[in-house]
Coordinates of C-alpha atoms (C1' of nucleotides) in Angstrom, one line a residue:
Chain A
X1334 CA -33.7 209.8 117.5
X1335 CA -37.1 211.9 117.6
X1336 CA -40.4 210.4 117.3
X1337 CA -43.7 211.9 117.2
X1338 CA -46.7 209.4 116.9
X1339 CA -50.3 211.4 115.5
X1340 CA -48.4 214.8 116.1
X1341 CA -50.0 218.5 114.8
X1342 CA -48.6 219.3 111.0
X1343 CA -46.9 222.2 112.9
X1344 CA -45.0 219.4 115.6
X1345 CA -44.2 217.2 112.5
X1346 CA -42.9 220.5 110.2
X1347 CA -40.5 221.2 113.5
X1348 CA -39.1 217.5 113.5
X1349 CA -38.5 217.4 109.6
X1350 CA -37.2 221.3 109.5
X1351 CA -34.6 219.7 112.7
X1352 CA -33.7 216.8 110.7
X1353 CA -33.1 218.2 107.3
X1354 CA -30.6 220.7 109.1
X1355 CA -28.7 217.5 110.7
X1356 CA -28.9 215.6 107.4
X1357 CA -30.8 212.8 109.3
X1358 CA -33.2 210.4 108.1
X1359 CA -36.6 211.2 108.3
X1360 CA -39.8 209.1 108.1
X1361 CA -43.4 210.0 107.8
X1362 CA -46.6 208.3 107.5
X1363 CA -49.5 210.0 106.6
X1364 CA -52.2 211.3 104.4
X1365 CA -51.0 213.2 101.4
X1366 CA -51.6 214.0 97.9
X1367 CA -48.5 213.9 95.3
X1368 CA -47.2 216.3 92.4
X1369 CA -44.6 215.4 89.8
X1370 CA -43.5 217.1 86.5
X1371 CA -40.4 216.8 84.9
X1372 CA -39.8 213.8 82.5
X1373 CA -43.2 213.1 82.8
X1374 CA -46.0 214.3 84.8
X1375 CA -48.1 212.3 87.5
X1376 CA -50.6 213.2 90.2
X1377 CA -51.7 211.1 93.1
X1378 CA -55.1 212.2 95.0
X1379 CA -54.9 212.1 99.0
X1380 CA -54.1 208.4 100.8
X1381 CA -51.6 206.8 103.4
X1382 CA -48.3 206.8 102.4
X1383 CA -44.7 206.2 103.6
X1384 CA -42.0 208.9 102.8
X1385 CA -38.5 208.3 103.6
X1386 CA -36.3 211.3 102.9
X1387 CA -32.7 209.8 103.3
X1388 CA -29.9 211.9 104.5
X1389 CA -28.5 212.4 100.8
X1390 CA -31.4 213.8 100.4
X1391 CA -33.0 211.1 98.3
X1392 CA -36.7 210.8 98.3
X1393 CA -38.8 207.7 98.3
X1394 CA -42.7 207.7 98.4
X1395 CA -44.5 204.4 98.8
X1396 CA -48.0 202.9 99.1
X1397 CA -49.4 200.0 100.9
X1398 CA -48.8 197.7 98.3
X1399 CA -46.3 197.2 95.8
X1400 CA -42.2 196.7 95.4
X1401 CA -41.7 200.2 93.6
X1402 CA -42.3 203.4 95.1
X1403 CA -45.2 205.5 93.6
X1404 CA -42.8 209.0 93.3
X1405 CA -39.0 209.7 94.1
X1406 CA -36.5 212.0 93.3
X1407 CA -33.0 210.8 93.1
X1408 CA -30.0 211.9 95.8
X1409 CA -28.4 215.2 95.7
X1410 CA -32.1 217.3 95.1
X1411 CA -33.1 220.2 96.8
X1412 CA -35.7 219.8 100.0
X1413 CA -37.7 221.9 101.4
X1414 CA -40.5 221.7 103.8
X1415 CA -42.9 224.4 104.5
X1416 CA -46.3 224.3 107.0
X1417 CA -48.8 226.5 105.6
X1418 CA -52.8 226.4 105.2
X1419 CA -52.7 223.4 107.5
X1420 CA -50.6 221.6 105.2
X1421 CA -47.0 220.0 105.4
X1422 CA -45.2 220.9 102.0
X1423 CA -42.4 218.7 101.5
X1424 CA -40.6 219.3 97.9
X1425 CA -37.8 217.7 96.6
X1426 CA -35.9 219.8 93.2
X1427 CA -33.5 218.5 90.9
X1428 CA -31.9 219.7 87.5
X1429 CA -30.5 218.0 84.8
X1430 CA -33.3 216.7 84.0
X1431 CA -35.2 219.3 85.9
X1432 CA -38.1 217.7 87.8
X1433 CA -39.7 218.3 90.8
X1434 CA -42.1 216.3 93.5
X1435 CA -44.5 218.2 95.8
X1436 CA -45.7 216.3 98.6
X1437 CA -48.3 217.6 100.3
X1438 CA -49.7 216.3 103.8
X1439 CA -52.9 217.0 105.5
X1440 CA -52.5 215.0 108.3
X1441 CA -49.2 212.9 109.9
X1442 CA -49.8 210.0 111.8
X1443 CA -46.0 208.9 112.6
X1444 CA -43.1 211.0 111.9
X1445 CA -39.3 210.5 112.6
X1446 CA -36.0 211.3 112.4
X1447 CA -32.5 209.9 113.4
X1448 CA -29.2 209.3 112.4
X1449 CA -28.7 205.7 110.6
X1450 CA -25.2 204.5 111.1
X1451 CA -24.6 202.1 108.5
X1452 CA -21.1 201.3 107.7
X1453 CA -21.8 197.8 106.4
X1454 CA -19.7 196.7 102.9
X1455 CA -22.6 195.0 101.1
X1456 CA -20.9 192.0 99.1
X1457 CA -22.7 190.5 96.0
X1458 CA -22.2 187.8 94.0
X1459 CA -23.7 186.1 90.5
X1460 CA -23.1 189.6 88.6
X1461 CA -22.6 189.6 85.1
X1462 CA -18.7 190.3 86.5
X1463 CA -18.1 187.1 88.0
X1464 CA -18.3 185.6 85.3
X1465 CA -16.1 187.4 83.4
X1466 CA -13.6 186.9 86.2
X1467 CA -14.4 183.0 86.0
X1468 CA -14.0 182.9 82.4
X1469 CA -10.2 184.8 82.3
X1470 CA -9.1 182.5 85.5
X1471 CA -10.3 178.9 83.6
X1472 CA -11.2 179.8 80.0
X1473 CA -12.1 176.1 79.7
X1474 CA -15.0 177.0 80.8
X1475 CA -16.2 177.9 77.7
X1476 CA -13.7 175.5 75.2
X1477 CA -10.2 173.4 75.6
X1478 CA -7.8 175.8 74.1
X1479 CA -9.0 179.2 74.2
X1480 CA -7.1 182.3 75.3
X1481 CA -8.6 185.1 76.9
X1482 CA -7.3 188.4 75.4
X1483 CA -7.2 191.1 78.2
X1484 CA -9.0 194.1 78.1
X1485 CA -9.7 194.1 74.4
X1486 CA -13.2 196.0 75.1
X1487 CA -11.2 199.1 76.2
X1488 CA -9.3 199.7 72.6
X1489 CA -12.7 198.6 70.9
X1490 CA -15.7 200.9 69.9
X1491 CA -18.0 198.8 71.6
X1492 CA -17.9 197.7 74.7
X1493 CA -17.4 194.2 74.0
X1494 CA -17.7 192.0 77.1
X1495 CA -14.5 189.5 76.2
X1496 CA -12.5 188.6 73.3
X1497 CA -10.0 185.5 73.4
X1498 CA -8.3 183.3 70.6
X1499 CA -9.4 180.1 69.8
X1500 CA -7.3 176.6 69.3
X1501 CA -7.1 177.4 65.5
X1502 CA -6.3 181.1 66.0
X1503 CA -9.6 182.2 65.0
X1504 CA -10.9 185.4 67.6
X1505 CA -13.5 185.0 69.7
X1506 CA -16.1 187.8 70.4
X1507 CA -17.8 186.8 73.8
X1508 CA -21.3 188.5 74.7
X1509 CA -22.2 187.3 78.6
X1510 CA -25.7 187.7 80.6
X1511 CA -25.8 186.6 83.9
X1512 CA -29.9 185.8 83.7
X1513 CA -31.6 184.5 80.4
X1514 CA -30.3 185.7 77.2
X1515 CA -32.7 186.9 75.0
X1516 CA -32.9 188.4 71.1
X1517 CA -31.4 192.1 72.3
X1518 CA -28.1 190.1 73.9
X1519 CA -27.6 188.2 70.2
X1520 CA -28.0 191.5 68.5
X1521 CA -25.6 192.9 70.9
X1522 CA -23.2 190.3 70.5
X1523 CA -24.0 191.0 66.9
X1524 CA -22.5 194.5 66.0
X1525 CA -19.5 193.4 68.0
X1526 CA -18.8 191.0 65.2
X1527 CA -19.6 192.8 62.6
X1528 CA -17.4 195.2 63.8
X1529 CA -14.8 192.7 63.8
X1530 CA -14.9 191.2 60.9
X1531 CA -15.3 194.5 58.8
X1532 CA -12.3 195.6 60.3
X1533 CA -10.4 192.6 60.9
X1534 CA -8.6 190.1 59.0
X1535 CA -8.7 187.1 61.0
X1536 CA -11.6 184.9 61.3
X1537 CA -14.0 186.3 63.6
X1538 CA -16.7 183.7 65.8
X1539 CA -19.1 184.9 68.1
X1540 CA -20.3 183.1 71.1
X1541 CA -23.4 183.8 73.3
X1542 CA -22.3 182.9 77.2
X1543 CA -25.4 182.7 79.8
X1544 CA -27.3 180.7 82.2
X1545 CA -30.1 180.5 79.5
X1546 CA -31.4 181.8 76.3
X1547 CA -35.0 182.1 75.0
X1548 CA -36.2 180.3 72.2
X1549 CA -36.6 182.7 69.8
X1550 CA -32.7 184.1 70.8
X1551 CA -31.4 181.2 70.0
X1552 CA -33.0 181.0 66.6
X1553 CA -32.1 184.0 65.6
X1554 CA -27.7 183.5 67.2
X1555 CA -28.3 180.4 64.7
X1556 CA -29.9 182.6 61.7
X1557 CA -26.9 185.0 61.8
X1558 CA -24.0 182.1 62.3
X1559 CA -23.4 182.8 66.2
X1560 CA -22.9 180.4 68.8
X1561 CA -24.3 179.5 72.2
X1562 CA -22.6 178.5 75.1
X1563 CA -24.1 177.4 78.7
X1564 CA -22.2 178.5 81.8
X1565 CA -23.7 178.0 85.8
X1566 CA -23.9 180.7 88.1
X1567 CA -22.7 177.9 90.6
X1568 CA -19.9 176.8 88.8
X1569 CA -18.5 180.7 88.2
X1570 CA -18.4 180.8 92.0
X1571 CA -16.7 177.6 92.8
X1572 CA -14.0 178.6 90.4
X1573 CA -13.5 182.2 91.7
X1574 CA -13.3 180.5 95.5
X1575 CA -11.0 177.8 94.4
X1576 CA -8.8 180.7 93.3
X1577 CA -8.9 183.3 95.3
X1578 CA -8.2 179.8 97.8
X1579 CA -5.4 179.1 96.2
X1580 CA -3.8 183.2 95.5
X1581 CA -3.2 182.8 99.3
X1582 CA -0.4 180.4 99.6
X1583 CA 1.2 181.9 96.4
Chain B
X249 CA -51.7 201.7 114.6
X250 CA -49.1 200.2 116.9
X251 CA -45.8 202.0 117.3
X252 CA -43.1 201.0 119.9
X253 CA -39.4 203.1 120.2
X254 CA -36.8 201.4 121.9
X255 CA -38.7 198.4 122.3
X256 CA -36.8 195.5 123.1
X257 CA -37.0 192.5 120.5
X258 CA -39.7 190.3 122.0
X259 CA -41.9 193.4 121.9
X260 CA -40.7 194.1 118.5
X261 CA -41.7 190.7 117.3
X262 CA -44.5 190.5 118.9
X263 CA -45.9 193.9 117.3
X264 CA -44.3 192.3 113.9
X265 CA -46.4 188.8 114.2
X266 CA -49.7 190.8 114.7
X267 CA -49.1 193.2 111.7
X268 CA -48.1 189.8 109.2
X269 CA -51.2 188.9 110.6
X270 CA -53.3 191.7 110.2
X271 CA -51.7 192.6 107.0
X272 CA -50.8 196.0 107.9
X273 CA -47.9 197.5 106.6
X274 CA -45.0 197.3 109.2
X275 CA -42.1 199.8 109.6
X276 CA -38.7 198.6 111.4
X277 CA -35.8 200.3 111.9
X278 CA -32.8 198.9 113.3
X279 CA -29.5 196.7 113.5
X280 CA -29.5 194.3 111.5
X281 CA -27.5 191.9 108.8
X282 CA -29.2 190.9 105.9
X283 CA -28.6 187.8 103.2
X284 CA -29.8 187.1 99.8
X285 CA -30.2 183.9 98.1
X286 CA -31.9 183.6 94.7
X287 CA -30.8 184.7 91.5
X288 CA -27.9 186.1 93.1
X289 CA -26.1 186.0 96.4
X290 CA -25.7 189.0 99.0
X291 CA -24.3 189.5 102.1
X292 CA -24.8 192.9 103.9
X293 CA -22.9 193.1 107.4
X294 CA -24.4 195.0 110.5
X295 CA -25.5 198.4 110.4
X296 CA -28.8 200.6 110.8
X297 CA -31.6 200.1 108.5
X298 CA -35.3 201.1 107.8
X299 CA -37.0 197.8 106.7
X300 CA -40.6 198.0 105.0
X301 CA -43.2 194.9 105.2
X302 CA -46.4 196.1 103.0
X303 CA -49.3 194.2 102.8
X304 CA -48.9 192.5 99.9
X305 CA -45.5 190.8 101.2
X306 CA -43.3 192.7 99.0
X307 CA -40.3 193.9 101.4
X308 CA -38.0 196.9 100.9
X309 CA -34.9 197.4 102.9
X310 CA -33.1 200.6 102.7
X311 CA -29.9 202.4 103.6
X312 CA -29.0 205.7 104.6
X313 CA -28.7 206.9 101.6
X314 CA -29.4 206.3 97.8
X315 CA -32.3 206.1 95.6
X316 CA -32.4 202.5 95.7
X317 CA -33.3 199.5 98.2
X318 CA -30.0 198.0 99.0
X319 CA -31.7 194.2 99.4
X320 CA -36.0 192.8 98.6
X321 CA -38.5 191.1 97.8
X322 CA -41.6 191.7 95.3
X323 CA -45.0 191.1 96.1
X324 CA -46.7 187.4 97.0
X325 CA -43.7 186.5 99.2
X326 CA -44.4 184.7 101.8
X327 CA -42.8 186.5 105.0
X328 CA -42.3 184.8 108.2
X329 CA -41.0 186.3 111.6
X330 CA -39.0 184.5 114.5
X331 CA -37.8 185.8 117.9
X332 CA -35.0 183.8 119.1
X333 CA -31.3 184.1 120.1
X334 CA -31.3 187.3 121.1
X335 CA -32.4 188.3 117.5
X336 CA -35.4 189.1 115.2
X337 CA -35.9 187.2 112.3
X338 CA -37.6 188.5 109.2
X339 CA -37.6 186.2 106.7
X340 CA -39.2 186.2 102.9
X341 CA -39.4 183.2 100.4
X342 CA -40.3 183.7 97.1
X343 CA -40.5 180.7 94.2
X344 CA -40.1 180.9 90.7
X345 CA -37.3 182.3 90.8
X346 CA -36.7 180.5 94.1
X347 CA -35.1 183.3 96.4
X348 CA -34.9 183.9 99.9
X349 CA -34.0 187.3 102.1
X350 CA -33.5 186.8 105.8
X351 CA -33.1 190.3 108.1
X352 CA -31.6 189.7 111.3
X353 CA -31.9 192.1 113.8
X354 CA -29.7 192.8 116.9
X355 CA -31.6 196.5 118.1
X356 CA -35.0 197.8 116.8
X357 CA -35.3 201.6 117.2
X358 CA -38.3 201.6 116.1
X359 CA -41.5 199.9 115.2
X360 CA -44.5 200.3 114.1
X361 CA -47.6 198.5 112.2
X362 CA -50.6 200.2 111.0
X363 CA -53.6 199.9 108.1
X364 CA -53.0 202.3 105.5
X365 CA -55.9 203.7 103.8
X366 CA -55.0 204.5 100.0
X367 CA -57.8 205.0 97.6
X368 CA -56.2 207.4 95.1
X369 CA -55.9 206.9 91.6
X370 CA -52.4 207.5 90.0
X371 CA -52.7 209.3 87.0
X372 CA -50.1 209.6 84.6
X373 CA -49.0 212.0 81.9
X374 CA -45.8 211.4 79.0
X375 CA -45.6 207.4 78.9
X376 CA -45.2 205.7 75.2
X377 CA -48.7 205.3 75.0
X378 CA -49.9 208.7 75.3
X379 CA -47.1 209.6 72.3
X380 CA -49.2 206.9 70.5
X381 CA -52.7 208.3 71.6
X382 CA -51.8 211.8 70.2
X383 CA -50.7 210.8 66.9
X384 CA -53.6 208.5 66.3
X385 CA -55.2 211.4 67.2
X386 CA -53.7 213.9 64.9
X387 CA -51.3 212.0 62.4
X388 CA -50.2 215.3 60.7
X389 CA -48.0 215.7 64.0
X390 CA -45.6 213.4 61.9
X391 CA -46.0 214.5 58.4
X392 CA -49.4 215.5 56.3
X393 CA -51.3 212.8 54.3
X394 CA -50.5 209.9 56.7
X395 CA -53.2 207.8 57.8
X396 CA -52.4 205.6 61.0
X397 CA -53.5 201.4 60.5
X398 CA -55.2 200.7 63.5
X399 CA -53.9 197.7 66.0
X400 CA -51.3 196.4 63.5
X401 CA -49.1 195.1 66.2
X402 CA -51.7 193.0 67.2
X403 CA -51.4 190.8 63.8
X404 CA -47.7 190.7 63.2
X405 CA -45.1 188.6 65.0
X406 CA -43.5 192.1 66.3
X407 CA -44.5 194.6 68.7
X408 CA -44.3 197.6 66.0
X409 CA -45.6 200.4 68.1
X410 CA -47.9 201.9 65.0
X411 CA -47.9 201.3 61.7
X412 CA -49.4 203.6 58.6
X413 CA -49.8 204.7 55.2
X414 CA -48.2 207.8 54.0
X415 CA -49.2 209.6 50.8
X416 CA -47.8 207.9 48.2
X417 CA -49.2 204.4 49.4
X418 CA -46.1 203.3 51.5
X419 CA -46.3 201.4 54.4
X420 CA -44.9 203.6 57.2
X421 CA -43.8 201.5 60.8
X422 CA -43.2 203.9 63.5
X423 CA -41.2 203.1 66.5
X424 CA -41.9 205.8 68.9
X425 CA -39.6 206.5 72.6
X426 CA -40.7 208.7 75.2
X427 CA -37.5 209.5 76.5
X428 CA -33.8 209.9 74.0
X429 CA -33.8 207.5 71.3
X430 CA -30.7 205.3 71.7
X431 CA -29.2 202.4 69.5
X432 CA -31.3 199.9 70.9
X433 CA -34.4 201.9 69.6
X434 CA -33.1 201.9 65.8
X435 CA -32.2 198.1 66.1
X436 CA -35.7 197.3 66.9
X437 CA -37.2 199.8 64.3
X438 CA -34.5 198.0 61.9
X439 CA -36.1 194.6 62.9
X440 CA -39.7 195.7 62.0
X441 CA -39.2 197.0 59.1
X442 CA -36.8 194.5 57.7
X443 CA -39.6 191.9 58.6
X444 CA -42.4 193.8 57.0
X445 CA -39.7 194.2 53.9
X446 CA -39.4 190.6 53.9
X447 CA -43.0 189.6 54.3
X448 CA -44.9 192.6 52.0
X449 CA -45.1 193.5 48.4
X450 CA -45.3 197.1 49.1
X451 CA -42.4 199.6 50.0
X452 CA -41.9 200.5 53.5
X453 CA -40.6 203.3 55.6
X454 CA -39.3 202.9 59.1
X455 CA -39.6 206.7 61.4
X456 CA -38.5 206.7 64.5
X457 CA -40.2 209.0 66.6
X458 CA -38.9 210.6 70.2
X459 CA -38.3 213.8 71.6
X460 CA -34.5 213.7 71.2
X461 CA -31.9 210.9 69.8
X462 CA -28.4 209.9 70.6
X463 CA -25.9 211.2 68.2
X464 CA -24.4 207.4 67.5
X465 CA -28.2 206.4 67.0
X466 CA -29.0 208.9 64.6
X467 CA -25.9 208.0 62.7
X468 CA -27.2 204.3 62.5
X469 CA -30.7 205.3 61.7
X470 CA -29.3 206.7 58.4
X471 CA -27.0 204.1 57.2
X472 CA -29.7 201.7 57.4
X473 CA -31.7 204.0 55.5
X474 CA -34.5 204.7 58.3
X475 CA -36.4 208.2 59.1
X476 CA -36.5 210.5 62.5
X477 CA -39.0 212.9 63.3
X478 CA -38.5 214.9 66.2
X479 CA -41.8 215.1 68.5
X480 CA -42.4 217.0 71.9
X481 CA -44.5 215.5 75.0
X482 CA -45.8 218.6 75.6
X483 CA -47.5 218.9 72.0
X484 CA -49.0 215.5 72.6
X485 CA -50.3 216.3 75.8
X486 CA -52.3 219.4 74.4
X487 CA -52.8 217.1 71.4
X488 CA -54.9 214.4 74.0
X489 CA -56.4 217.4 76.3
X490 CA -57.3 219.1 73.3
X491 CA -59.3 215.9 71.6
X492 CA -60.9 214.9 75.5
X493 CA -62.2 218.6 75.8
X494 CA -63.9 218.4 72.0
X495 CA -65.3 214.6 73.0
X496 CA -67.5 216.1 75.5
X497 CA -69.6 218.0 73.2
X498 CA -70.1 214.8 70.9
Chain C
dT1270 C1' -21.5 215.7 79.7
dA1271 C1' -23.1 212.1 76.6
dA1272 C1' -23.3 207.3 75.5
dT1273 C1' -23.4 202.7 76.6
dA1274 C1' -24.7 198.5 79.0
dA1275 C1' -26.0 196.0 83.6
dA1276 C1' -29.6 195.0 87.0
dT1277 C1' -31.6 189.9 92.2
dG1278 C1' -33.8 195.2 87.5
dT1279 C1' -39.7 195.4 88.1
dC1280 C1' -44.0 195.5 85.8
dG1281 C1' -47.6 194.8 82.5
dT1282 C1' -49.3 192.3 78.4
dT1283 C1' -49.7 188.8 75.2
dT1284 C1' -49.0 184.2 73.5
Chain D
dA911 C1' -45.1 179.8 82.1
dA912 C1' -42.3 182.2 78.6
dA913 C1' -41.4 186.1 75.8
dC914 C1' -41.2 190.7 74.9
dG915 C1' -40.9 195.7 75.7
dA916 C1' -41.6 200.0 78.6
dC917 C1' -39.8 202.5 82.6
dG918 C1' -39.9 209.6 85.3
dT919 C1' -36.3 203.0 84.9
dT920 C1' -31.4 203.8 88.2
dT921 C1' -26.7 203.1 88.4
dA922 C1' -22.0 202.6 87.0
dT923 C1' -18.4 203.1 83.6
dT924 C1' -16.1 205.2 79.8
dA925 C1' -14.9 208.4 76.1

DNA sequence: TAATAAATGTCGTTT
DNA sequence: AAACGACGTTTATTA
């Protein structure tokens, strides 16, 4: 690892330059000004900032305050640092879109670089996934009697979340949201059925699955003849436990 | 500004508990595990990682690599720091929704805490709004003889993004996208105008406006019977610069 | 490559 | 506090 605390722009351009070339992660702190253009355009006037430039070459700029970064540029652009004019160029390009972010520092006050060895599996539950897998291991979840058709999205035009049969043989379009379900998850859930029943000839239902819905979602699932069912992050992650508990003395 | 490289974790801490209480923004990179409780649940085993405290509370923890935080926290958390067991604890709360993130680390690399100064104003160019600006601006950028109703949304129940009245007296609601209009953007134009269909006397046109559309959207746009009109940021910018420059000799 | 939908989305604005 | 929509959304998946 190489740090430099309140180094010369020239000491700082050697340690990025050094970095860059060994695809490490670099860090600096300092006063800068910012240039975007691509999608949109942005400028920020000279302050303190944080840039990490990751070794995929992803770049995040952040101020003092605030959960989002002020500019980035996505992994996989183009860096490249220059010290001219007693300024440390740092630019990052990128096509497709094309865009570009010029960062330009006038003075560094930290600046480092090292390799992060991170080989850590990062494991998440409560994603819109588990319940799916919930709802195919105990589709009682939702209703006594329904079957879970498999992979009915892929054949589909739209990517409908699930599709099952239910106790009087009628299909079962199933639109999930793992957080509160509002208007644009009923009109998604929507089109799926419309899509059924102009095409089908069954009887088509369409249910709504989610933690919660907002008031004005659920009014308009009732308007259009759609239906609403509750379902607990909780519960989804008991039932995938108990299972994957019980898959090992199979 | 306080920086420390190899320090071990009681001097970490220590530099830590004076930044929370300073409210500087604090920089740590490390070892460390990392669990998520809240709206979801994550678990993120060992590895190096640069961990950013700003003042505000909001805390960013980053990977190698990759645009995004791997695990956070937004702003008005409330962060606490505890030095025991041969590790240091960062942990942040957060209510509504309840959510906690706890960082344990085993090694800091390196740490630092320091005051940053950021007075500039961001200034941005190509949002939504300034799409909206320019055509208020110069209405002929979406077909002659229109003349934009000012503040419409304000009075409706929906969010149109401008409403008008074209030549022949019809009311015109304009949904305008910054970026490629998708689906999404022709269901919610769909919604406005059926609303103003269902509410008015008068007939009604529905444009979308963007600077591109999706194949599968523009197909929907026309079998409900709505409009596109193709419009470019750059136009709008000049449109805006051009109307600023002209205000100044008012 | 385009399109489509998820996300601990976050953030701002309005009700 | 809830709802609604924008975002340089990003990211992953699929046709």
């Amino acid at each position: 690892m190489k740090v430099k605390v309140d180094p010369s722009l020239k000491e700082a351009w050697d340690l990025v330059q050094g970095g860059l070339k060994r695809k490490e992660v670099i860090i600096i702190v300092g006063a800068c000004e910012v240039e975007y253009r691509g999608r949109a355009y942005s400028e920020l006037p000279e302050g303190m900032r944080i840039l990490i430039i990751k070794e995929d070459s992803a770049l995040i700029l952040h101020r003092p305050r605030g959960f989002e970064p002020v500019n980035w540029q996505p992994s996989g652009s183009i860096i490249a640092s220059e010290y001219k004019e007693n300024m440390l160029l740092i630019r990052a390009f990128k096509r497709r879109p094309a865009e570009v972010m010029e960062v330009r520092f006038r003075e560094v006050k930290l600046v480092a670089s090292l390799k992060l060895i991170d080989k850590g599996e990062f494991l998440m539950y409560g994603s819109e996934e588990d319940i799916k897998r919930a709802i195919m291991i105990r589709p009682d979840l939702l209703e006594r009697g329904l079957r879970i058709l498999r992979d009915e999205r892929k054949t589909d035009k739209g990517y409908v979340d699930l599709c099952a049969v239910d106790s009087e043989g009628r299909l079962v379009v199933i639109e999930l949201k793992r957080g509160r379900a509002d208007k644009d998850a009923v009109l998604q859930l929507l089109r799926y059925v419309n899509y059924y029943k102009r095409s089908g000839a069954c009887k088509v239902r369409g249910v709504l699955v989610s933690p919660s819905i907002s008031k004005g979602a659920l009014r308009l699932l009732k308007e259009v003849g759609l239906e609403y069912k509750k379902i607990s992050l909780k519960k989804c992650r008991e039932v995938i436990l108990a299972h994957s508990n019980s898959s090992l003395f199979k």
